[in-house]
XYZ file of C-alpha atoms in Angstrom:
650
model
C 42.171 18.053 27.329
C 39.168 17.862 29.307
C 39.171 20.805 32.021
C 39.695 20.271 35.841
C 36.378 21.466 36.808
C 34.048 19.328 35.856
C 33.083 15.449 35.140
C 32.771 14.099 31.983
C 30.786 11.440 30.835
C 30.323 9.811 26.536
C 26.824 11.105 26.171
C 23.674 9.042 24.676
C 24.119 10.466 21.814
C 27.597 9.204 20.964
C 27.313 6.003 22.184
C 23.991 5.661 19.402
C 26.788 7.087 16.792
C 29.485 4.793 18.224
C 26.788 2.256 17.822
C 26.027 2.599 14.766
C 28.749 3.301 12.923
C 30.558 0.125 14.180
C 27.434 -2.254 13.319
C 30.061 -3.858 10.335
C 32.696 -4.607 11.973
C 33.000 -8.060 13.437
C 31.226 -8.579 17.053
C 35.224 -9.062 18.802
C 35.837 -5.178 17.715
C 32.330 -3.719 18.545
C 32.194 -5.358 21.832
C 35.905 -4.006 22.678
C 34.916 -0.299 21.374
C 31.963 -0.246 23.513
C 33.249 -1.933 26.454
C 35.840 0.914 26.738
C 33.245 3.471 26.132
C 31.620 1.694 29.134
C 34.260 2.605 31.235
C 34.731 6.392 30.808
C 30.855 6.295 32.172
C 31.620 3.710 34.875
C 34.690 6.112 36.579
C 32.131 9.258 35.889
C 29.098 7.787 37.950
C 31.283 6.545 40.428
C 33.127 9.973 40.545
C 29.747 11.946 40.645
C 28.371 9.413 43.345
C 31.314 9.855 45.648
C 31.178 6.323 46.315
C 31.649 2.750 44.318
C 33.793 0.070 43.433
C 35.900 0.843 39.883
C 38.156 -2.321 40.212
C 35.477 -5.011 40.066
C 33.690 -2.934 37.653
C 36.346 -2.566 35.065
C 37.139 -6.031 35.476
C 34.003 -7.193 34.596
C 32.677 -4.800 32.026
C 33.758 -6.997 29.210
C 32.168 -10.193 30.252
C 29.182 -7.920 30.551
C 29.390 -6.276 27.549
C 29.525 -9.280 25.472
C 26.894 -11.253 27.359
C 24.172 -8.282 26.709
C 25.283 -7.875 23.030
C 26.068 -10.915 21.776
C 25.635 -13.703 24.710
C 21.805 -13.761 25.719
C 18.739 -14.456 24.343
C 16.128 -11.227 25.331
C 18.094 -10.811 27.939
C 16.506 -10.757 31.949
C 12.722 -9.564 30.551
C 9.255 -11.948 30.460
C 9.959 -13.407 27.026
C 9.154 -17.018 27.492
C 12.869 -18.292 26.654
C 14.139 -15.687 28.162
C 17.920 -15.772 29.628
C 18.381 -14.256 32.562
C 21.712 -12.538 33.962
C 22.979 -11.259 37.334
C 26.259 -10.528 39.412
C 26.596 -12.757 42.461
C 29.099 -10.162 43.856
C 27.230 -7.032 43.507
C 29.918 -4.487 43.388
C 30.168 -4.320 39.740
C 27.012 -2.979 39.709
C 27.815 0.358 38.187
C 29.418 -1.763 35.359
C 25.752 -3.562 34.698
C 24.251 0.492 35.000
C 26.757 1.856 32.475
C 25.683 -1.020 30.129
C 22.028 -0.676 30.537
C 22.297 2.848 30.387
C 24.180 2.471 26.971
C 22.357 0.156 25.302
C 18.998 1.796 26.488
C 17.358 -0.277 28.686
C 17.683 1.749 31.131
C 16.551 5.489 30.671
C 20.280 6.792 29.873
C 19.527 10.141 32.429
C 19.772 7.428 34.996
C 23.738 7.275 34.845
C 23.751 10.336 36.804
C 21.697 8.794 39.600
C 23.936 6.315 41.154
C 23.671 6.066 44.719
C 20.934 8.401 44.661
C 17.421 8.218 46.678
C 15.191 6.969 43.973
C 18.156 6.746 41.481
C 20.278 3.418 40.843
C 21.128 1.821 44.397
C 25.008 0.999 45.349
C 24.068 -3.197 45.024
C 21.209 -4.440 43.044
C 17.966 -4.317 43.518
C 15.039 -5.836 41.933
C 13.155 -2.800 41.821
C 15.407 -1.160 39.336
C 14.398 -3.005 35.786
C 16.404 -5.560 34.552
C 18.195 -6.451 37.810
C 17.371 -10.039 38.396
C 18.200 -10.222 41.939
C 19.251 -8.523 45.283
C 22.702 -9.209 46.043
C 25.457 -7.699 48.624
C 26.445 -10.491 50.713
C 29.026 -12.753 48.970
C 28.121 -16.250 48.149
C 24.314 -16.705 47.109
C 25.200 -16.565 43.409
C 24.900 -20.005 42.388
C 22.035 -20.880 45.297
C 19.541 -18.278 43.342
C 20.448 -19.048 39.999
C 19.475 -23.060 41.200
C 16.036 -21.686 41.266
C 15.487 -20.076 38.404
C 16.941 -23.002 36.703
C 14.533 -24.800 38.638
C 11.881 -22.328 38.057
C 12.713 -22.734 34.109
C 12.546 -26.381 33.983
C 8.933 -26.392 35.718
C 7.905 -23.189 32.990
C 9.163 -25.113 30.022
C 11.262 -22.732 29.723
C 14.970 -22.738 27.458
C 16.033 -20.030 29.332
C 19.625 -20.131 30.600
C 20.859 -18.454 33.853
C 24.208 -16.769 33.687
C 26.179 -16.058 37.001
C 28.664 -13.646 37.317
C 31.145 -14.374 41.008
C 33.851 -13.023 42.213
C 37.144 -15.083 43.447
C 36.882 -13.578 46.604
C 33.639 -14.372 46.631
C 34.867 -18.212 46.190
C 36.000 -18.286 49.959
C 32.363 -18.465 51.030
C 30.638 -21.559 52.348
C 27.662 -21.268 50.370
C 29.162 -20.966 46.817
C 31.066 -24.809 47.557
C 27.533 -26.001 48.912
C 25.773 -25.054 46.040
C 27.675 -26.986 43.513
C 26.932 -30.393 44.220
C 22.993 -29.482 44.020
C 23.449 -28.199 40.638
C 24.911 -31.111 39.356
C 22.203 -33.608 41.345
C 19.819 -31.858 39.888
C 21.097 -32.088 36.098
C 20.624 -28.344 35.758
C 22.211 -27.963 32.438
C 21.133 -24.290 32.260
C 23.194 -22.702 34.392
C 26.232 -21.265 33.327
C 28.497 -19.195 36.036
C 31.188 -17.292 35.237
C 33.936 -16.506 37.894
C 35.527 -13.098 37.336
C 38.816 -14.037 38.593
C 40.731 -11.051 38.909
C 42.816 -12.128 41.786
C 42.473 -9.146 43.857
C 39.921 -9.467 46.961
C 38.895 -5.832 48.921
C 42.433 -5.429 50.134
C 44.806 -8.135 48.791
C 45.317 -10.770 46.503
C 43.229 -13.364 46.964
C 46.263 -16.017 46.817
C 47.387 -14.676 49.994
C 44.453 -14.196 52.159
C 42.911 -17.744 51.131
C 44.580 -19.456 48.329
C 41.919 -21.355 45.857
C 44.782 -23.786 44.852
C 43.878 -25.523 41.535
C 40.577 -23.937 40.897
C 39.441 -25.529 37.893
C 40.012 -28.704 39.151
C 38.237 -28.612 42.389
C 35.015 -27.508 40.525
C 35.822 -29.968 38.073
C 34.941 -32.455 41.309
C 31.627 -31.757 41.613
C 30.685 -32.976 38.057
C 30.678 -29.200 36.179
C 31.906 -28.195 32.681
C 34.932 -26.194 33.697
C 36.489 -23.976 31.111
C 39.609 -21.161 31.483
C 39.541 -18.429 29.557
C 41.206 -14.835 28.995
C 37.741 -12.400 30.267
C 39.428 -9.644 28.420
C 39.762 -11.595 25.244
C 36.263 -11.507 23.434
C 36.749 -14.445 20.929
C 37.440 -16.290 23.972
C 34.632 -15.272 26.019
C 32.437 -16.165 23.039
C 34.097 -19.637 22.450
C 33.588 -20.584 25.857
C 29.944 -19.496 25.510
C 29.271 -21.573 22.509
C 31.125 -24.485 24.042
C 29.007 -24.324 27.022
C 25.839 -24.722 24.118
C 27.167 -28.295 23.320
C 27.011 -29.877 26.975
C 23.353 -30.553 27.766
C 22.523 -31.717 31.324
C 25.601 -29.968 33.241
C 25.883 -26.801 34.756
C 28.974 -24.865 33.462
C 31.729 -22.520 35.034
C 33.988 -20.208 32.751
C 36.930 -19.528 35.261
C 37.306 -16.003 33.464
C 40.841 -14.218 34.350
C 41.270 -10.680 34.082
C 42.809 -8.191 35.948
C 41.134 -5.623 38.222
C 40.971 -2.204 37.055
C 41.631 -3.298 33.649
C 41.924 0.134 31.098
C 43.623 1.810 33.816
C 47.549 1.287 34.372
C 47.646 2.730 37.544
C 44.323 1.482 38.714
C 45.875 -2.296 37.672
C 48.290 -1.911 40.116
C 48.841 -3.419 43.386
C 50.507 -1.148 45.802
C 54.075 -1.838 47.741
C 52.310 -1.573 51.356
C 50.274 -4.981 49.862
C 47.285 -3.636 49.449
C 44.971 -2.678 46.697
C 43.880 1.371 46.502
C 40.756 0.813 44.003
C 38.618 -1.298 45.422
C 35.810 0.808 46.592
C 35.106 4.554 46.982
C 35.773 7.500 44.508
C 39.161 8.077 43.051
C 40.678 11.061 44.183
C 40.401 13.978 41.140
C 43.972 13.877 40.522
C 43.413 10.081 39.492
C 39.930 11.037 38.287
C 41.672 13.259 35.423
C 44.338 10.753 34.859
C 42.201 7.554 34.735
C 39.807 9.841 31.930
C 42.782 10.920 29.469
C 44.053 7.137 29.511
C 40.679 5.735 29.104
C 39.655 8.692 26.420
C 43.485 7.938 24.526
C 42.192 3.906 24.369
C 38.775 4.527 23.341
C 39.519 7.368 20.505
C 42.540 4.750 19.178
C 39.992 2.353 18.468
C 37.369 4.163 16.832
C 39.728 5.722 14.982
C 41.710 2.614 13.677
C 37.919 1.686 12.700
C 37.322 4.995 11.051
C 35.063 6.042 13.107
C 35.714 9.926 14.470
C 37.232 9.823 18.205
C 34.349 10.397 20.977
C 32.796 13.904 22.200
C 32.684 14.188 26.079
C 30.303 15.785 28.084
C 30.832 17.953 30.842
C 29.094 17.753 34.166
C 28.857 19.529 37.672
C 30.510 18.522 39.795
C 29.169 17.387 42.881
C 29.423 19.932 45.917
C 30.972 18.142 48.593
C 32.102 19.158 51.954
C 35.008 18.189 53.083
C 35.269 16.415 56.338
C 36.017 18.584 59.180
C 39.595 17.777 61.368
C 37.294 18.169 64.212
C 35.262 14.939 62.961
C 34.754 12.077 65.354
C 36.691 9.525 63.820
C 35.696 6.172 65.855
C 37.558 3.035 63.538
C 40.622 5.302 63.550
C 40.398 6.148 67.456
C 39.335 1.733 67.927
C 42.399 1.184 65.586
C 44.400 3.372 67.675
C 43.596 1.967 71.483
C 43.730 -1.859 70.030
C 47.656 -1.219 69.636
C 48.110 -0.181 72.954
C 46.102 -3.209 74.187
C 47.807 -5.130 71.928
C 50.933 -3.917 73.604
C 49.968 -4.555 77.148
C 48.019 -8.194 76.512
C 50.102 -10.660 74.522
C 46.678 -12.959 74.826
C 44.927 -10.371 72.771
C 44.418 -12.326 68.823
C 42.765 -10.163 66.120
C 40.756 -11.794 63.394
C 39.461 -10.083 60.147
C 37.169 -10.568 57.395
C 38.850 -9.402 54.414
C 38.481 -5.500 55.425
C 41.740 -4.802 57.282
C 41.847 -0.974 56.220
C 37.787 -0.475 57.041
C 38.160 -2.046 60.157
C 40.866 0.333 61.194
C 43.945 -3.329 61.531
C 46.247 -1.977 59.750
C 48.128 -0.790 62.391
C 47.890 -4.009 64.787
C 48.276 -6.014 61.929
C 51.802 -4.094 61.612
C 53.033 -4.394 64.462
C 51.680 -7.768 65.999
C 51.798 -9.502 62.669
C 52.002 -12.978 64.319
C 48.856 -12.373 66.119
C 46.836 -11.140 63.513
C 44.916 -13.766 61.563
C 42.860 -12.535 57.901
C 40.089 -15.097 57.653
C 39.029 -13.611 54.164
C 35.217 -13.378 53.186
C 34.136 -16.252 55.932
C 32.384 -14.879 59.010
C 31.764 -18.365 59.937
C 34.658 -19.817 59.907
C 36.225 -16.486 61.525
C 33.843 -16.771 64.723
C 34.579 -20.568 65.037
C 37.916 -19.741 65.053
C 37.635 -17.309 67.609
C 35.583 -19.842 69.457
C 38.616 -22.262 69.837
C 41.512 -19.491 70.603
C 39.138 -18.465 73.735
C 39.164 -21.817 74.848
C 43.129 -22.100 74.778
C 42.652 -19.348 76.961
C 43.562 -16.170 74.146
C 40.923 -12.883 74.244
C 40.292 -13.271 70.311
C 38.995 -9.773 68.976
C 37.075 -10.788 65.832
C 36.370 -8.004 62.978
C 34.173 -7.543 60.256
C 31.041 -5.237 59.069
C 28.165 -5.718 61.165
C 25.734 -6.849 58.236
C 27.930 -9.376 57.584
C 29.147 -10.460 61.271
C 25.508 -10.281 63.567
C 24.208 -12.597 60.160
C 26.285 -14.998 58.576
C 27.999 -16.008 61.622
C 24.727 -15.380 63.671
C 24.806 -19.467 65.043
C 28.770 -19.848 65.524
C 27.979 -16.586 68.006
C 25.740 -18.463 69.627
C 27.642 -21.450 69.631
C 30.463 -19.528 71.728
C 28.279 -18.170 73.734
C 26.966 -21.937 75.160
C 31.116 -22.527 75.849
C 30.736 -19.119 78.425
C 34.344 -18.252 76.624
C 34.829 -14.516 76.603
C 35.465 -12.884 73.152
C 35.161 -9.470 71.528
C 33.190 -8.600 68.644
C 33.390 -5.719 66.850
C 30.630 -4.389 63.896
C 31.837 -2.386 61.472
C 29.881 -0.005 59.566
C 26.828 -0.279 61.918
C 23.554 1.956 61.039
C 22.168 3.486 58.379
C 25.093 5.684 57.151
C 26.801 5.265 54.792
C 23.637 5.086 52.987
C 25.086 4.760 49.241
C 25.925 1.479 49.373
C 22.622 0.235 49.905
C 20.634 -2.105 51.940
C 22.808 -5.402 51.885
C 25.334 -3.069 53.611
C 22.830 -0.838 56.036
C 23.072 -2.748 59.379
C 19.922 -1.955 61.117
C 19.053 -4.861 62.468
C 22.077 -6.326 64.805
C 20.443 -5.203 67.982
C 17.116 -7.450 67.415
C 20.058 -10.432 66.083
C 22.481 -10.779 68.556
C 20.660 -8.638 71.736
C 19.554 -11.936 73.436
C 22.690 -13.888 73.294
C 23.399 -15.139 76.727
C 26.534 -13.360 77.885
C 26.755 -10.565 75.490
C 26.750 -7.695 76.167
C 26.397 -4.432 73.307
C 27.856 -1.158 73.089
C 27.679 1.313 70.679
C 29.682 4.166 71.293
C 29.122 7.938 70.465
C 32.362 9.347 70.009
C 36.238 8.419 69.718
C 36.517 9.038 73.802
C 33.873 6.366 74.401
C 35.167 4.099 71.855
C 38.237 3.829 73.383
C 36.173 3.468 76.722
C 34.111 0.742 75.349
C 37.402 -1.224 73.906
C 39.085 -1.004 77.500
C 36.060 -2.033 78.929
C 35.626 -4.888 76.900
C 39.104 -6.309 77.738
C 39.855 -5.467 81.652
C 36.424 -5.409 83.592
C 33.553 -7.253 81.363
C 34.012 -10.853 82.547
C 31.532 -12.084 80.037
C 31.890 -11.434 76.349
C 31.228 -7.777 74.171
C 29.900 -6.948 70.934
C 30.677 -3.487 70.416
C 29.146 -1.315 67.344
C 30.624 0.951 65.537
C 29.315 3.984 63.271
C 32.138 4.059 59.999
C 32.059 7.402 58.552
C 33.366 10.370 60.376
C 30.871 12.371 62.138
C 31.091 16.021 63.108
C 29.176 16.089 66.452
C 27.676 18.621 68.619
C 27.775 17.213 72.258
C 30.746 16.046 74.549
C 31.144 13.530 77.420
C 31.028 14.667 80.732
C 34.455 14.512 82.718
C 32.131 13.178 85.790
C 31.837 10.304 83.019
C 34.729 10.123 81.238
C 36.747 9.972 84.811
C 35.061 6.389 85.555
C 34.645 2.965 84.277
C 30.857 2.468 82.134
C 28.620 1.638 84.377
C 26.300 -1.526 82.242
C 22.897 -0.101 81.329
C 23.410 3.297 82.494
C 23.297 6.041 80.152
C 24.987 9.997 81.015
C 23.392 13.290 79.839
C 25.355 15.275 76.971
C 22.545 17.921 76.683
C 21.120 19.920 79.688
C 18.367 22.686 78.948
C 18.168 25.929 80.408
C 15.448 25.220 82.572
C 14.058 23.007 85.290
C 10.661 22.802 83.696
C 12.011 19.940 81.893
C 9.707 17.343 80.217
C 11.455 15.802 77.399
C 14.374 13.413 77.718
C 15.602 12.139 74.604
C 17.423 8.951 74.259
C 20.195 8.087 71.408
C 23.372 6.165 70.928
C 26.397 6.656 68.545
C 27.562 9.659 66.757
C 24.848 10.249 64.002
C 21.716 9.866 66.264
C 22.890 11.347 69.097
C 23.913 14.570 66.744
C 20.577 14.471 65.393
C 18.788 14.351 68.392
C 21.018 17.441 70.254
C 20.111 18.817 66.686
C 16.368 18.793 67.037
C 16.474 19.899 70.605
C 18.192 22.613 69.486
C 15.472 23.312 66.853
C 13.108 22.768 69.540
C 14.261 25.401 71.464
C 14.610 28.203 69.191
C 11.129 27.641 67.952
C 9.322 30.543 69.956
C 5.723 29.410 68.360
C 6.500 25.561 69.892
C 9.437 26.243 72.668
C 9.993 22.729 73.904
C 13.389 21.869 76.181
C 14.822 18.792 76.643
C 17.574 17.028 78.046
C 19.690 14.302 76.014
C 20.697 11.454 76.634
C 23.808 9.208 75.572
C 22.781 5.389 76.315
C 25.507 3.051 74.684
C 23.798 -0.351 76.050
C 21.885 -1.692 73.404
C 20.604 -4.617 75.687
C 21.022 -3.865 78.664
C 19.373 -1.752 80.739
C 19.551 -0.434 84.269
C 16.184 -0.779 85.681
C 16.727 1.351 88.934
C 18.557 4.413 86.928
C 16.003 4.094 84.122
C 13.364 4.897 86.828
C 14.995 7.289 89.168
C 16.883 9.248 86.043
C 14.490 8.793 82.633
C 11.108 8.416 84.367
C 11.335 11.897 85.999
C 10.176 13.223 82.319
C 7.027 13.246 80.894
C 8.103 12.230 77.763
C 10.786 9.852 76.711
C 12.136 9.908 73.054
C 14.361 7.357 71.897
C 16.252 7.516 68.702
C 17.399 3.814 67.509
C 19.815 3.848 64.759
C 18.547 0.461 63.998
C 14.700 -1.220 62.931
C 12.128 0.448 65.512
C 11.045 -2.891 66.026
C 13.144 -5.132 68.359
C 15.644 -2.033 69.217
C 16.455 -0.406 72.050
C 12.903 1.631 71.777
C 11.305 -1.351 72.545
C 14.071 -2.667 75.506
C 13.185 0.521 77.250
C 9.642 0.797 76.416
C 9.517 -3.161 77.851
C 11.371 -1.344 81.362
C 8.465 0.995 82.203
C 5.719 -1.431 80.683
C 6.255 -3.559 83.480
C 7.896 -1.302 86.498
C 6.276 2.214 88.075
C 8.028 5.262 88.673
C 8.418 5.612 92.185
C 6.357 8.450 93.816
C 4.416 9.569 90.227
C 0.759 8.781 89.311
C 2.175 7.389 86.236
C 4.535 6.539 84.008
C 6.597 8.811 81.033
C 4.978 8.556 77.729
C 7.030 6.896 74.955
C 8.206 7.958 71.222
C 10.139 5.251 69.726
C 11.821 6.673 66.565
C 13.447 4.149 64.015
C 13.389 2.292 60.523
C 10.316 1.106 59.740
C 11.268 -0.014 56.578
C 13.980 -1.442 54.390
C 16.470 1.136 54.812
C 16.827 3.700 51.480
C 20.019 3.917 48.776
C 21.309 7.510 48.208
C 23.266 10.415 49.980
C 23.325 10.361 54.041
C 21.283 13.554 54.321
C 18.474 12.835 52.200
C 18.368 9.243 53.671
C 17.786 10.338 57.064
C 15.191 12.529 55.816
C 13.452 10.053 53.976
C 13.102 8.037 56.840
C 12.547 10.583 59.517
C 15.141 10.248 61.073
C 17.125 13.821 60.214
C 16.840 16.520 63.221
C 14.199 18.623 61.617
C 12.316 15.267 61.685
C 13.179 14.441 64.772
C 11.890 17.825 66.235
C 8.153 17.781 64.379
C 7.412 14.659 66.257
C 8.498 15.538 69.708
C 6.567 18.919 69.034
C 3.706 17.248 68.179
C 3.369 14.727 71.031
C 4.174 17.928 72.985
């Protein structure tokens, strides 16, 4: 039995004996032995990463594992024929790595790297080789593989295009748009394959948006439509050769499996209704469990081949420290006040985008059940929803992360905003932390997307107090409508609200000091909103002053309006300092750096010969993959970052 204090992974080495050894038996067996190989490595990089999505990934391996061994022709490279494969949904990503890694096209070191800086990002990314395409948000599947099957056709190319969806994935507008092109345009080449699972982020798909008779709606358009087992290889590889015969069609395998396959426990849904396994690491009581039923599978096989049962390798585990009880907690705290809204306004509706338990729901969905609607994976049709319970006079309070919500649904916002209804918004996961899933999912641009909506008016709040704030706010004394942002992960803070502040109603563009220094020779205010930048900055004052070579003071600010901005307490309050700092959590360009910065470019500070410097501090890039702390060094953006650059305006 493997021991409890480490991870354990089936090294290069006895994959390339695995490999080998099972070269004469028929492709159906060597795919299966491999493909459950695959998973021991999928559960230990998502283990050692902290962070992924197993249920997707185990659900898909198979399709994936026959496709690169037996399915494609020099699979995703230059060749001139070359086929070219990619997952629409993304998640199963560590699925594609494990693959990759085993079959070496990826340097096999890598599989420790996932959701590292410089290592494997949490969705794919071009620059890693052999990832066709950037994905994350749901839907563009078919729409990019049109072009390369476009792109072919113009190259002379035989090259075929293979698809991988999810069901879930089948509730967005896009993926029904792009069918009807496909067939228009005759583009035989494309096959897709729908990973059909029936299990969506939290529930079964059939429940949050039922795709009725799937095979026959796609059937409508004019493609090839075939129904297969995805766990059954000589069926996967009959459909494939099937799909060889029909010329000038494009193709969809409807492939169902069952998320978490290999796992029993991982295959199950639970009795509250929802599903544990979607994303994030397994706990290490399930890690140890999931490995001895995956290692019991794998070794029955090889052995039942003749083949000697697998060697695992041990590794560190990753240090990891555990999230303080003092943490700020802001969807729980949002979560928490909604109820007791909920309780006191019966016009109060909540919409969701398939992400009930990230959004912190689950408790108004409880207990106001017939006033919660789940809109599934369709920001669109979510916000247009919204739109028409605000004009039969409900307050709709519409849910999803912000990457997907300030985006996708970026017109329907709008669209609202012309009827002068008022409705809530609320951006989950907002910032650049969590940083291991990626870009698709690092929302650092919903200031600069939604900040010049007529009527809106942002919020980001710093801790659980001002969340709660923001919500009541939002609903009792903003007559207009409120998009409030909201930072995920817990965050252990060093800085607390003023009673003088916390005692009163927000005051629109008007921001409240959380950090005095211990002098009145202060020339430094530094500017930040919600919990990880407003830590950060407290954090490099705090560097600042201890630093007898370079003592600096400063005083901190918390500003939660991200477009809005008191011009008369911006003058009187920040334009006393010489400098102003401001910390955007968010693209420098087009944040509130640049609001401010626009404030004193075209007002003067009463009774001074001239106005505060500025040091606008943001992304200026796309944002990083890998742990939160190395992230925010990487883009300057930690407090020991932070600090250097004050001290050298200084």
């Amino acid at each position: 039995m493997p021991e409890k204090d480490k991870l354990y992974l089936v090294p290069l080495s006895e994959i390339r004996r695995i490999r080998n050894n099972s070269r004469f038996l028929d492709p159906f067996s060597r795919a299966e032995m491999l493909a459950q190989v695959l998973r021991i490595n999928i559960l230990y990089m998502i283990k050692n990463a902290g962070s992924g999505h197993i249920g997707t990934s185990f659900s898909a391996i198979d399709i994936m594992t026959w496709l690169w061994l037996y399915g494609m022709n020099t699979p995703n490279t230059n060749s001139p024929n070359a086929d070219m494969f990619f997952s629409s949904k993304g998640h199963d990503v560590p699925a594609l790595y494990a693959g990759l890694t085993a079959l070496e096209y990826l340097p096999f070191d890598q599989i420790h790297q996932l959701r590292r800086l410089n290592g494997l990002p949490g969705h794919p990314d071009i620059h890693t080789p052999y990832i066709a395409t950037n994905t994350g948000p749901l839907g563009m599947g078919i729409s990019k593989a049109k072009g390369m099957a476009i792109a072919n056709r113009l190259n002379n190319s035989k090259g075929r295009v293979f698809v991988l969806t999810g069901d879930g994935e089948l509730q967005e507008g896009q993926f029904w748009e792009s069918l009807q092109g496909a067939v228009n345009l005759k583009l035989g080449n494309i096959v897709a394959i729908v990973d059909h699972n029936k299990i969506q982020s939290d529930t079964w798909v059939e429940e949050t948006s039922s795709l009725g008779k799937i095979e026959e709606k796609i059937k409508s358009f004019g493609w090839f439509v075939q129904s297969i087992d995805g766990h059954n290889f000589s069926e996967i590889a009959e459909s494939l050769n099937l799909c060889l015969v029909e010329k000038d069609v494009p193709k969809m395998i409807i492939a169902n499996t069952t998320k978490g396959r290999g796992v029993s426990f991982m295959e199950e849904m639970w009795k509250d209704g929802l599903y544990k396994f979607h994303s994030g690491a397994p706990s290490d009581e399930d890690y140890y469990k999931a490995l001895e039923e995956l290692l019991e599978k794998t070794n029955i096989l090889l052995v039942t081949a003749g083949i000697a049962p697998a060697e695992l390798e041990p590794a560190d585990k990753p240090v990891s420290k555990p999230v303080s009880a003092q943490a700020e907690n802001l969807i729980r705290a949002y979560g928490q006040e909604l109820v007791y809204i909920g309780d006191q306004r019966k016009d109060v509706i909540v919409l969701d985008a398939d992400l009930v338990k990230d959004t912190g729901l689950l408790p108004f969905k409880n207990k106001f059940p017939d006033r919660f609607v789940e809109c599934g994976i369709a920001e669109q049709d979510m916000v247009s929803t919204a739109g028409g319970l605000a004009l039969r006079d409900k307050l709709p309070i519409v849910h999803s992360f912000e990457c997907f919500l300030s985006t996708r649904a970026n017109e329907q916002l709008y669209n609202n905003a012309t009827e002068k209804t008022k409705i809530i918004y609320v951006g989950s996961l907002a910032g650049i932390l969590p940083a291991g899933p990626g870009h698709s999912h690092q929302s650092v641009r919903g200031i600069s997307a939604l900040g010049s909506i007529p009527g809106l008016v942002m919020i980001q709040p710093c801790n659980e107090l001002e969340t709660k704030m923001a919500l009541n706010w939002a609903v009792y004394n903003n007559p207009e409508s409120t998009y409030i942002r909201l930072v995920t992960i817990p965050v252990e803070t060093n800085y607390s609200l003023p009673a003088s502040y916390t005692n009163h109603l927000l005051i629109p563009g008007q921001g409240v000091r959380v950090w005095k220094s211990k002098t009145n020779s202060i020339t430094v205010a530094t500017v930040a909103y919600g919990p990880v930048m407003l830590r950060e900055a407290v954090k490099a004052t705090q560097i600042l002053e201890t630093d007898v070579s370079n003592f600096i003071q400063a005083d901190v600010f918390n500003f939660p309006w991200l477009n809005r901005v008191d011009t008369t307490w911006a003058l009187e309050t920040l334009g006393q300092y010489d400098l102003i700092v401001i910390v955007d959590d968010h693209y420098k360009l087009l944040g509130l750096g640049n609001i401010i910065a626009t404030v004193f470019g075209i007002n003067r500070v009463p009774n001074k010969d001239s106005n505060p410097k500025m040091l606008l501090l943001g992304l200026e890039e796309i944002p990083a993959c890998g742990q939160n702390n190395e992230v925010l060094k990487y883009h300057s953006l930690n407090a020991e970052s932070i600090a250097e650059k004050i001290g050298k305006i200084i």
